[in-house]
């Protein structure tokens, strides 16, 4: 059972503020790829798309002389830490299952290793999936964060994702 839809997340003012800051088009791209590969990873498509959609909700705007500075961002960013906390709080407030909210938050925390010490982490399939989906749509110089999308197109893509998730979940229920 889904407690929170992507559309509910999309319309929330926190998502509009922080996901738009890091690139709504990119967030939707990652959510779409996450849905495409969820079955390969054995991951619930609802968790996959939410984690993919919210993975950059913790981005800070790294500007120098009024322009986004990708090098400054790469050198100093810890957006996954802030994003995990922000997404967890948002999901809980919207009524998401607490265990699912935690899984999504941990996937957001570990979707990048840019701030982690050297070494190997034992990632869950959901955490691996979000990292792979994000990497798959990444563009040189962080250009994926700059692409624009209209509200109408973003909403249509979010609604399509919700319909696909509902379909997958109804298929799973009928198999039981």
Coordinates of N, CA, C and O in Angstrom, one line a residue:
X1 N 0.8 -1.2 0.0 CA 0.0 0.0 0.0 C 0.9 1.3 0.0 O 1.9 1.3 0.7
X2 N 0.5 2.2 -0.8 CA 1.3 3.5 -0.9 C 0.6 4.5 0.0 O -0.6 4.7 0.0
X3 N 1.4 5.1 0.9 CA 0.9 6.1 1.8 C 1.1 7.5 1.2 O 0.3 8.4 1.5
X4 N 2.1 7.7 0.4 CA 2.4 9.0 -0.2 C 2.7 8.8 -1.7 O 3.5 7.9 -2.0
X5 N 2.1 9.6 -2.6 CA 2.4 9.5 -4.0 C 3.5 10.5 -4.4 O 3.7 11.4 -3.7
X6 N 4.0 10.2 -5.5 CA 5.0 11.2 -6.1 C 4.3 12.5 -6.3 O 5.0 13.6 -6.1
X7 N 3.1 12.5 -6.8 CA 2.4 13.8 -7.0 C 2.2 14.6 -5.7 O 2.4 15.8 -5.7
X8 N 1.9 13.9 -4.6 CA 1.8 14.6 -3.4 C 3.2 15.2 -3.0 O 3.3 16.4 -2.5
X9 N 4.2 14.5 -3.2 CA 5.6 15.0 -3.0 C 5.9 16.2 -3.9 O 6.3 17.2 -3.4
X10 N 5.6 16.0 -5.2 CA 5.8 17.1 -6.2 C 5.2 18.4 -5.8 O 5.8 19.5 -5.9
X11 N 4.0 18.4 -5.3 CA 3.2 19.6 -5.0 C 3.7 20.2 -3.6 O 3.3 21.4 -3.4
X12 N 4.4 19.5 -2.8 CA 4.8 20.0 -1.5 C 5.8 21.2 -1.7 O 6.7 21.1 -2.5
X13 N 5.6 22.2 -0.9 CA 6.4 23.4 -1.0 C 7.9 23.1 -0.7 O 8.8 23.7 -1.3
X14 N 8.2 22.2 0.1 CA 9.6 21.8 0.4 C 10.2 21.2 -0.9 O 11.4 21.5 -1.2
X15 N 9.5 20.3 -1.5 CA 10.0 19.7 -2.8 C 10.2 20.8 -3.9 O 11.2 20.8 -4.6
X16 N 9.2 21.6 -4.0 CA 9.3 22.7 -5.0 C 10.5 23.6 -4.8 O 11.2 23.9 -5.7
X17 N 10.8 23.9 -3.5 CA 11.9 24.8 -3.2 C 13.2 24.1 -3.5 O 14.1 24.5 -4.2
X18 N 13.4 22.9 -2.8 CA 14.7 22.3 -2.8 C 15.0 21.4 -4.0 O 16.1 21.3 -4.5
X19 N 14.0 20.7 -4.5 CA 14.3 19.9 -5.7 C 14.4 20.8 -7.0 O 15.2 20.5 -7.8
X20 N 13.6 21.8 -7.0 CA 13.8 22.8 -8.1 C 15.2 23.4 -8.1 O 15.8 23.7 -9.1
X21 N 15.7 23.6 -6.9 CA 17.1 24.2 -6.7 C 18.1 23.3 -7.4 O 19.0 23.8 -8.0
X22 N 18.0 22.0 -7.2 CA 19.0 21.1 -7.8 C 18.6 20.5 -9.1 O 19.4 19.8 -9.8
X23 N 17.4 20.8 -9.6 CA 17.0 20.4 -11.0 C 15.8 19.5 -11.0 O 16.0 18.3 -10.8
X24 N 14.6 20.0 -11.2 CA 13.4 19.1 -11.2 C 13.5 18.1 -12.4 O 13.1 17.0 -12.2
X25 N 14.0 18.5 -13.5 CA 14.1 17.6 -14.7 C 15.0 16.5 -14.3 O 14.7 15.3 -14.6
X26 N 16.1 16.8 -13.7 CA 17.1 15.7 -13.2 C 16.4 14.8 -12.2 O 16.6 13.5 -12.3
X27 N 15.7 15.3 -11.3 CA 15.1 14.5 -10.3 C 14.1 13.5 -10.9 O 14.0 12.3 -10.5
X28 N 13.3 14.0 -11.9 CA 12.3 13.2 -12.5 C 13.0 12.1 -13.4 O 12.6 11.0 -13.5
X29 N 14.1 12.5 -14.1 CA 14.9 11.6 -14.9 C 15.4 10.4 -14.0 O 15.3 9.3 -14.4
X30 N 15.9 10.7 -12.8 CA 16.4 9.7 -11.9 C 15.3 8.8 -11.4 O 15.5 7.6 -11.4
X31 N 14.2 9.4 -11.1 CA 13.0 8.6 -10.7 C 12.6 7.7 -11.8 O 12.2 6.5 -11.5
X32 N 12.6 8.1 -13.0 CA 12.2 7.3 -14.2 C 13.2 6.1 -14.4 O 12.7 5.0 -14.6
X33 N 14.4 6.4 -14.3 CA 15.4 5.3 -14.4 C 15.3 4.4 -13.3 O 15.4 3.2 -13.4
X34 N 15.1 4.9 -12.1 CA 14.9 4.1 -10.9 C 13.8 3.1 -11.1 O 13.9 1.9 -10.7
X35 N 12.7 3.5 -11.6 CA 11.6 2.7 -11.9 C 11.9 1.6 -12.9 O 11.6 0.4 -12.8
X36 N 12.6 2.0 -14.0 CA 13.0 1.1 -15.0 C 13.9 -0.1 -14.5 O 13.8 -1.2 -15.0
X37 N 14.8 0.2 -13.5 CA 15.7 -0.8 -13.0 C 15.3 -1.4 -11.7 O 16.0 -2.3 -11.2
X38 N 14.2 -1.0 -11.1 CA 13.8 -1.5 -9.8 C 13.7 -3.0 -9.8 O 14.2 -3.7 -8.8
X39 N 13.1 -3.6 -10.8 CA 12.9 -5.0 -10.8 C 14.2 -5.8 -10.9 O 14.4 -6.8 -10.2
X40 N 15.2 -5.2 -11.7 CA 16.5 -5.8 -11.7 C 17.2 -5.9 -10.4 O 18.0 -6.8 -10.1
X41 N 16.9 -4.9 -9.5 CA 17.5 -4.9 -8.2 C 16.7 -5.5 -7.1 O 17.1 -5.6 -6.0
X42 N 15.5 -6.0 -7.5 CA 14.6 -6.6 -6.5 C 14.1 -5.6 -5.5 O 13.8 -5.9 -4.4
X43 N 13.8 -4.3 -6.0 CA 13.5 -3.2 -5.1 C 12.0 -2.8 -5.4 O 11.6 -2.7 -6.6
X44 N 11.3 -2.5 -4.4 CA 9.9 -2.0 -4.5 C 10.0 -0.7 -5.4 O 10.7 0.2 -5.1
X45 N 9.2 -0.7 -6.4 CA 9.2 0.5 -7.3 C 8.8 1.8 -6.7 O 9.2 2.9 -7.1
X46 N 7.9 1.7 -5.7 CA 7.5 2.9 -4.9 C 8.7 3.5 -4.2 O 9.0 4.7 -4.3
X47 N 9.5 2.7 -3.5 CA 10.7 3.2 -2.8 C 11.7 3.7 -3.8 O 12.3 4.7 -3.5
X48 N 11.9 3.0 -4.8 CA 12.9 3.3 -5.8 C 12.6 4.7 -6.4 O 13.5 5.5 -6.5
X49 N 11.4 5.0 -6.8 CA 11.1 6.2 -7.5 C 11.1 7.4 -6.5 O 11.6 8.5 -6.8
X50 N 10.7 7.2 -5.3 CA 10.7 8.2 -4.2 C 12.2 8.6 -3.9 O 12.5 9.8 -3.8
X51 N 13.0 7.6 -3.7 CA 14.4 7.8 -3.4 C 15.1 8.5 -4.6 O 15.9 9.5 -4.4
X52 N 14.8 8.1 -5.8 CA 15.3 8.7 -7.0 C 14.9 10.1 -7.1 O 15.7 11.0 -7.4
X53 N 13.6 10.4 -6.9 CA 13.0 11.7 -7.1 C 13.6 12.7 -6.0 O 13.9 13.8 -6.4
X54 N 13.8 12.2 -4.8 CA 14.2 13.1 -3.7 C 15.8 13.1 -3.5 O 16.2 13.8 -2.6
X55 N 16.5 12.4 -4.3 CA 17.9 12.1 -4.0 C 18.8 13.4 -3.9 O 19.8 13.4 -3.1
X56 N 18.4 14.5 -4.5 CA 19.2 15.7 -4.4 C 18.5 16.8 -3.7 O 18.8 18.0 -3.8
X57 N 17.5 16.5 -2.8 CA 16.7 17.5 -2.1 C 17.6 18.3 -1.1 O 17.2 19.3 -0.6
X58 N 18.8 17.8 -0.8 CA 19.7 18.5 0.1 C 20.7 19.4 -0.5 O 21.5 20.0 0.2
X59 N 20.6 19.7 -1.8 CA 21.6 20.5 -2.4 C 21.6 21.9 -1.9 O 20.5 22.5 -1.6
X60 N 22.8 22.5 -1.7 CA 23.0 23.8 -1.4 C 23.4 24.5 -2.7 O 24.0 23.9 -3.5
X61 N 23.1 25.8 -2.8 CA 23.5 26.5 -4.0 C 25.0 27.1 -3.8 O 25.2 27.9 -3.0
X62 N 25.8 26.5 -4.6 CA 27.3 26.9 -4.5 C 27.5 27.9 -5.6 O 27.8 27.6 -6.8
X63 N 27.5 29.2 -5.2 CA 27.7 30.3 -6.2 C 29.0 31.0 -5.9 O 29.4 31.2 -4.7
X64 N 29.6 31.5 -7.0 CA 30.7 32.4 -6.9 C 30.5 33.4 -7.9 O 30.3 33.1 -9.1
X65 N 30.6 34.7 -7.5 CA 30.4 35.8 -8.4 C 29.1 35.7 -9.2 O 29.0 36.0 -10.4
X66 N 28.0 35.2 -8.5 CA 26.7 35.2 -9.0 C 26.4 34.0 -10.0 O 25.3 33.9 -10.6
X67 N 27.4 33.1 -10.1 CA 27.2 32.0 -11.0 C 27.5 30.7 -10.3 O 28.3 30.6 -9.4
X68 N 26.7 29.6 -10.6 CA 26.9 28.3 -10.0 C 28.3 27.9 -10.3 O 28.8 27.9 -11.4
X69 N 29.0 27.4 -9.3 CA 30.4 27.0 -9.4 C 30.4 25.5 -9.1 O 30.5 25.0 -7.9
X70 N 30.5 24.7 -10.2 CA 30.5 23.2 -10.0 C 31.7 22.7 -9.3 O 31.6 21.8 -8.5
X71 N 32.9 23.3 -9.5 CA 34.1 22.9 -8.8 C 34.0 23.2 -7.3 O 34.4 22.3 -6.5
X72 N 33.4 24.3 -6.9 CA 33.2 24.6 -5.5 C 32.3 23.6 -4.9 O 32.5 23.2 -3.8
X73 N 31.2 23.3 -5.6 CA 30.3 22.3 -5.2 C 31.0 20.9 -4.9 O 30.8 20.3 -3.9
X74 N 31.7 20.5 -5.9 CA 32.4 19.1 -5.8 C 33.3 19.1 -4.7 O 33.5 18.1 -4.0
X75 N 34.0 20.2 -4.4 CA 35.0 20.3 -3.3 C 34.4 20.3 -1.9 O 35.0 19.8 -1.0
X76 N 33.2 20.9 -1.8 CA 32.7 21.2 -0.4 C 31.3 20.6 -0.1 O 30.8 20.8 1.0
X77 N 30.6 20.0 -1.1 CA 29.3 19.6 -0.9 C 29.1 18.4 0.0 O 29.9 17.4 0.0
X78 N 28.0 18.4 0.8 CA 27.6 17.3 1.6 C 26.0 17.2 1.5 O 25.4 16.9 2.4
X79 N 25.5 17.4 0.3 CA 24.1 17.5 0.1 C 23.3 16.2 0.5 O 22.2 16.3 0.9
X80 N 24.0 15.1 0.4 CA 23.3 13.8 0.7 C 22.9 13.7 2.2 O 21.9 13.1 2.6
X81 N 23.8 14.3 3.0 CA 23.5 14.3 4.4 C 22.3 15.1 4.7 O 21.3 14.7 5.4
X82 N 22.3 16.4 4.3 CA 21.1 17.3 4.5 C 19.9 16.7 3.8 O 18.8 16.7 4.3
X83 N 20.1 16.1 2.6 CA 18.9 15.6 1.9 C 18.3 14.4 2.5 O 17.0 14.3 2.5
X84 N 19.1 13.5 3.1 CA 18.5 12.4 3.8 C 17.6 12.9 5.0 O 16.5 12.4 5.2
X85 N 18.1 13.8 5.7 CA 17.3 14.4 6.9 C 16.1 15.1 6.4 O 15.0 14.8 6.9
X86 N 16.2 15.9 5.4 CA 15.1 16.6 4.8 C 14.0 15.7 4.3 O 12.8 15.9 4.5
X87 N 14.4 14.7 3.5 CA 13.5 13.8 2.9 C 12.8 12.9 4.0 O 11.6 12.7 3.9
X88 N 13.5 12.5 4.9 CA 12.9 11.7 6.0 C 11.8 12.5 6.8 O 10.7 12.0 7.0
X89 N 12.2 13.7 7.1 CA 11.2 14.5 7.8 C 10.0 14.8 7.0 O 8.8 14.7 7.5
X90 N 10.2 15.1 5.7 CA 9.0 15.3 4.8 C 8.2 14.1 4.7 O 6.9 14.2 4.8
X91 N 8.8 12.9 4.4 CA 8.0 11.7 4.2 C 7.2 11.4 5.5 O 6.0 11.0 5.4
X92 N 7.8 11.5 6.6 CA 7.1 11.2 7.9 C 5.9 12.1 8.1 O 4.8 11.7 8.4
X93 N 6.2 13.4 7.8 CA 5.1 14.4 8.0 C 3.9 14.1 7.0 O 2.8 14.4 7.3
X94 N 4.2 13.6 5.8 CA 3.2 13.3 4.9 C 2.5 12.0 5.1 O 1.5 11.7 4.4
X95 N 3.0 11.2 6.1 CA 2.3 10.0 6.4 C 2.9 8.7 5.9 O 2.3 7.6 5.9
X96 N 4.1 8.8 5.3 CA 4.8 7.6 4.8 C 5.1 6.6 5.9 O 5.3 7.0 7.1
X97 N 5.1 5.4 5.6 CA 5.4 4.3 6.5 C 6.9 4.6 7.0 O 7.8 4.9 6.3
X98 N 7.0 4.5 8.3 CA 8.3 5.0 9.0 C 9.5 4.2 8.5 O 10.6 4.7 8.2
X99 N 9.3 2.9 8.3 CA 10.4 2.0 7.8 C 10.8 2.4 6.4 O 12.0 2.4 6.0
X100 N 9.8 2.6 5.6 CA 10.0 3.0 4.2 C 10.7 4.4 4.1 O 11.6 4.6 3.3
X101 N 10.2 5.3 5.0 CA 10.9 6.6 5.0 C 12.4 6.5 5.4 O 13.2 7.2 4.8
X102 N 12.7 5.6 6.3 CA 14.1 5.4 6.7 C 14.9 4.8 5.6 O 16.0 5.3 5.3
X103 N 14.3 3.8 4.9 CA 15.0 3.2 3.8 C 15.3 4.2 2.7 O 16.4 4.3 2.1
X104 N 14.3 5.1 2.4 CA 14.5 6.1 1.3 C 15.6 7.1 1.8 O 16.4 7.5 1.0
X105 N 15.5 7.5 3.0 CA 16.5 8.5 3.5 C 17.9 7.9 3.5 O 18.8 8.6 3.1
X106 N 18.1 6.7 3.8 CA 19.4 6.0 3.8 C 19.9 5.9 2.3 O 21.1 6.1 2.1
X107 N 19.0 5.6 1.4 CA 19.4 5.6 0.0 C 19.8 7.0 -0.5 O 20.8 7.1 -1.2
X108 N 19.2 8.0 0.0 CA 19.6 9.4 -0.4 C 20.9 9.7 0.2 O 21.8 10.2 -0.4
X109 N 21.1 9.3 1.5 CA 22.4 9.5 2.2 C 23.6 8.9 1.5 O 24.7 9.5 1.4
X110 N 23.3 7.7 0.9 CA 24.5 6.9 0.3 C 24.5 6.9 -1.2 O 25.2 6.1 -1.8
X111 N 23.7 7.8 -1.8 CA 23.7 7.8 -3.3 C 25.0 8.4 -3.9 O 25.2 8.2 -5.1
X112 N 25.8 9.0 -3.1 CA 27.0 9.6 -3.6 C 28.1 9.3 -2.6 O 27.8 9.3 -1.4
X113 N 29.3 9.2 -3.1 CA 30.4 9.0 -2.1 C 31.3 10.2 -2.1 O 32.4 10.1 -1.6
X114 N 30.9 11.3 -2.5 CA 31.7 12.5 -2.6 C 32.2 13.0 -1.3 O 33.2 13.7 -1.2
X115 N 31.6 12.7 -0.2 CA 31.9 13.2 1.1 C 32.4 12.1 2.1 O 32.7 12.3 3.2
X116 N 32.3 10.8 1.6 CA 32.6 9.7 2.5 C 34.1 9.4 2.5 O 34.8 9.6 1.5
X117 N 34.6 8.9 3.6 CA 36.0 8.5 3.6 C 36.3 7.3 2.7 O 35.3 6.6 2.3
X118 N 37.5 7.1 2.3 CA 37.9 6.0 1.4 C 37.5 4.7 2.0 O 37.5 4.5 3.2
X119 N 37.1 3.7 1.2 CA 36.7 2.4 1.6 C 35.5 1.9 1.0 O 34.8 2.6 0.2
X120 N 35.2 0.7 1.3 CA 34.0 0.0 0.7 C 32.8 0.1 1.7 O 33.0 -0.1 2.9
X121 N 31.6 0.3 1.1 CA 30.4 0.3 1.9 C 29.6 -0.9 1.4 O 29.6 -1.2 0.2
X122 N 28.9 -1.5 2.3 CA 28.0 -2.6 1.9 C 26.6 -2.0 1.7 O 25.9 -1.8 2.7
X123 N 26.3 -1.7 0.5 CA 25.0 -1.0 0.2 C 23.9 -2.0 0.0 O 24.1 -3.0 -0.6
X124 N 22.7 -1.5 0.4 CA 21.5 -2.3 0.1 C 21.1 -2.2 -1.4 O 21.6 -1.2 -2.1
X125 N 20.3 -3.0 -1.9 CA 19.9 -2.9 -3.3 C 19.3 -1.5 -3.6 O 19.5 -0.9 -4.7
X126 N 18.4 -1.0 -2.7 CA 17.9 0.3 -3.0 C 18.9 1.4 -3.0 O 18.9 2.3 -3.9
X127 N 19.9 1.3 -2.1 CA 21.0 2.3 -2.2 C 21.8 2.2 -3.4 O 22.2 3.2 -4.0
X128 N 22.1 1.0 -3.9 CA 22.8 0.8 -5.1 C 22.0 1.3 -6.3 O 22.6 2.0 -7.2
X129 N 20.7 1.1 -6.3 CA 19.8 1.5 -7.4 C 19.9 3.0 -7.6 O 20.0 3.5 -8.7
X130 N 19.7 3.7 -6.4 CA 19.7 5.2 -6.5 C 21.0 5.7 -7.1 O 21.0 6.6 -7.9
X131 N 22.1 5.2 -6.6 CA 23.4 5.6 -7.1 C 23.5 5.4 -8.6 O 23.9 6.2 -9.4
X132 N 23.1 4.2 -9.0 CA 23.2 3.8 -10.5 C 22.3 4.7 -11.3 O 22.7 5.2 -12.4
X133 N 21.0 4.9 -10.9 CA 20.1 5.7 -11.6 C 20.6 7.2 -11.7 O 20.5 7.8 -12.8
X134 N 21.2 7.7 -10.7 CA 21.7 9.1 -10.7 C 22.9 9.1 -11.6 O 23.0 10.1 -12.5
X135 N 23.8 8.2 -11.6 CA 25.0 8.1 -12.4 C 24.6 8.0 -13.9 O 25.2 8.6 -14.8
X136 N 23.5 7.3 -14.2 CA 23.1 7.0 -15.5 C 22.7 8.3 -16.3 O 22.8 8.4 -17.5
X137 N 22.1 9.3 -15.5 CA 21.6 10.5 -16.1 C 22.5 11.7 -15.9 O 22.2 12.8 -16.3
X138 N 23.6 11.5 -15.2 CA 24.6 12.6 -14.9 C 25.2 13.1 -16.2 O 25.4 12.4 -17.2
X139 N 25.4 14.4 -16.2 CA 26.0 15.0 -17.4 C 27.3 15.7 -16.9 O 27.5 16.1 -15.8
X140 N 28.3 15.9 -17.9 CA 29.5 16.5 -17.6 C 29.3 17.9 -17.0 O 28.5 18.7 -17.4
X141 N 30.2 18.2 -16.0 CA 30.1 19.5 -15.4 C 28.9 19.8 -14.6 O 28.6 21.0 -14.3
X142 N 28.1 18.8 -14.3 CA 26.9 19.0 -13.5 C 25.7 19.6 -14.3 O 24.8 20.1 -13.7
X143 N 25.8 19.5 -15.6 CA 24.8 20.2 -16.5 C 23.4 19.6 -16.2 O 22.4 20.3 -16.5
X144 N 23.3 18.4 -15.7 CA 22.0 17.8 -15.5 C 21.2 18.6 -14.4 O 20.0 18.6 -14.4
X145 N 21.9 19.4 -13.6 CA 21.3 20.2 -12.6 C 20.7 21.5 -13.2 O 19.9 22.2 -12.6
X146 N 21.1 21.8 -14.4 CA 20.7 23.1 -15.0 C 19.5 23.0 -16.0 O 19.0 24.0 -16.4
X147 N 19.2 21.8 -16.4 CA 18.1 21.6 -17.4 C 16.8 22.1 -16.8 O 16.5 21.8 -15.6
X148 N 16.0 22.8 -17.5 CA 14.7 23.3 -17.1 C 13.6 22.4 -17.6 O 13.7 21.7 -18.6
X149 N 12.5 22.4 -16.9 CA 11.3 21.7 -17.3 C 10.1 22.5 -16.9 O 10.1 23.1 -15.8
X150 N 9.1 22.6 -17.7 CA 7.9 23.3 -17.3 C 7.1 22.6 -16.2 O 7.2 21.3 -16.1
X151 N 6.3 23.3 -15.5 CA 5.5 22.7 -14.5 C 4.6 21.6 -15.1 O 4.4 20.6 -14.5
X152 N 4.0 22.0 -16.2 CA 3.0 21.0 -16.9 C 3.7 19.7 -17.3 O 3.2 18.6 -17.0
X153 N 4.9 19.8 -17.9 CA 5.6 18.6 -18.3 C 6.1 17.8 -17.1 O 6.0 16.6 -17.1
X154 N 6.6 18.5 -16.1 CA 7.0 17.8 -14.9 C 5.9 17.1 -14.2 O 6.0 15.9 -13.9
X155 N 4.7 17.7 -14.1 CA 3.6 17.1 -13.4 C 3.1 15.9 -14.2 O 2.8 14.9 -13.7
X156 N 3.1 16.0 -15.6 CA 2.6 14.9 -16.4 C 3.5 13.7 -16.2 O 3.1 12.6 -16.2
X157 N 4.8 13.9 -16.2 CA 5.8 12.8 -16.0 C 5.6 12.2 -14.6 O 5.7 11.0 -14.4
X158 N 5.4 13.0 -13.6 CA 5.2 12.5 -12.2 C 3.9 11.7 -12.2 O 3.9 10.6 -11.6
X159 N 2.9 12.2 -12.8 CA 1.6 11.4 -12.8 C 1.8 10.1 -13.5 O 1.2 9.1 -13.1
X160 N 2.5 10.1 -14.6 CA 2.8 8.9 -15.4 C 3.5 7.9 -14.5 O 3.2 6.7 -14.5
X161 N 4.5 8.4 -13.7 CA 5.2 7.5 -12.8 C 4.3 6.9 -11.8 O 4.4 5.7 -11.5
X162 N 3.4 7.7 -11.2 CA 2.5 7.2 -10.2 C 1.6 6.1 -10.8 O 1.3 5.1 -10.1
X163 N 1.1 6.3 -12.0 CA 0.3 5.3 -12.6 C 1.1 4.0 -12.8 O 0.6 2.9 -12.6
X164 N 2.3 4.1 -13.3 CA 3.2 2.9 -13.5 C 3.4 2.2 -12.1 O 3.4 0.9 -12.1
X165 N 3.7 2.9 -11.1 CA 3.9 2.3 -9.8 C 2.6 1.6 -9.3 O 2.7 0.5 -8.9
X166 N 1.5 2.3 -9.5 CA 0.2 1.6 -9.1 C 0.0 0.4 -9.8 O -0.5 -0.7 -9.3
X167 N 0.3 0.4 -11.1 CA 0.2 -0.8 -12.0 C 1.1 -2.0 -11.5 O 0.6 -3.1 -11.3
X168 N 2.4 -1.6 -11.2 CA 3.3 -2.7 -10.7 C 2.8 -3.2 -9.4 O 2.9 -4.4 -9.2
X169 N 2.4 -2.4 -8.5 CA 2.0 -2.8 -7.2 C 0.7 -3.6 -7.3 O 0.5 -4.6 -6.5
X170 N -0.2 -3.3 -8.2 CA -1.5 -4.1 -8.3 C -1.1 -5.4 -8.9 O -1.8 -6.4 -8.6
X171 N -0.1 -5.5 -9.8 CA 0.3 -6.8 -10.4 C 0.9 -7.7 -9.3 O 0.6 -8.9 -9.3
X172 N 1.7 -7.1 -8.4 CA 2.2 -7.9 -7.3 C 1.1 -8.4 -6.4 O 1.2 -9.5 -5.9
X173 N 0.1 -7.5 -6.1 CA -1.0 -8.0 -5.3 C -1.8 -9.1 -5.9 O -2.2 -10.0 -5.2
X174 N -2.0 -9.1 -7.2 CA -2.7 -10.1 -7.9 C -2.0 -11.5 -7.9 O -2.6 -12.5 -8.1
X175 N -0.6 -11.4 -7.8 CA 0.2 -12.6 -7.8 C 0.1 -13.3 -6.4 O 0.5 -14.5 -6.3
X176 N -0.2 -12.6 -5.4 CA -0.2 -13.1 -4.1 C -1.4 -14.0 -3.8 O -2.4 -14.1 -4.3

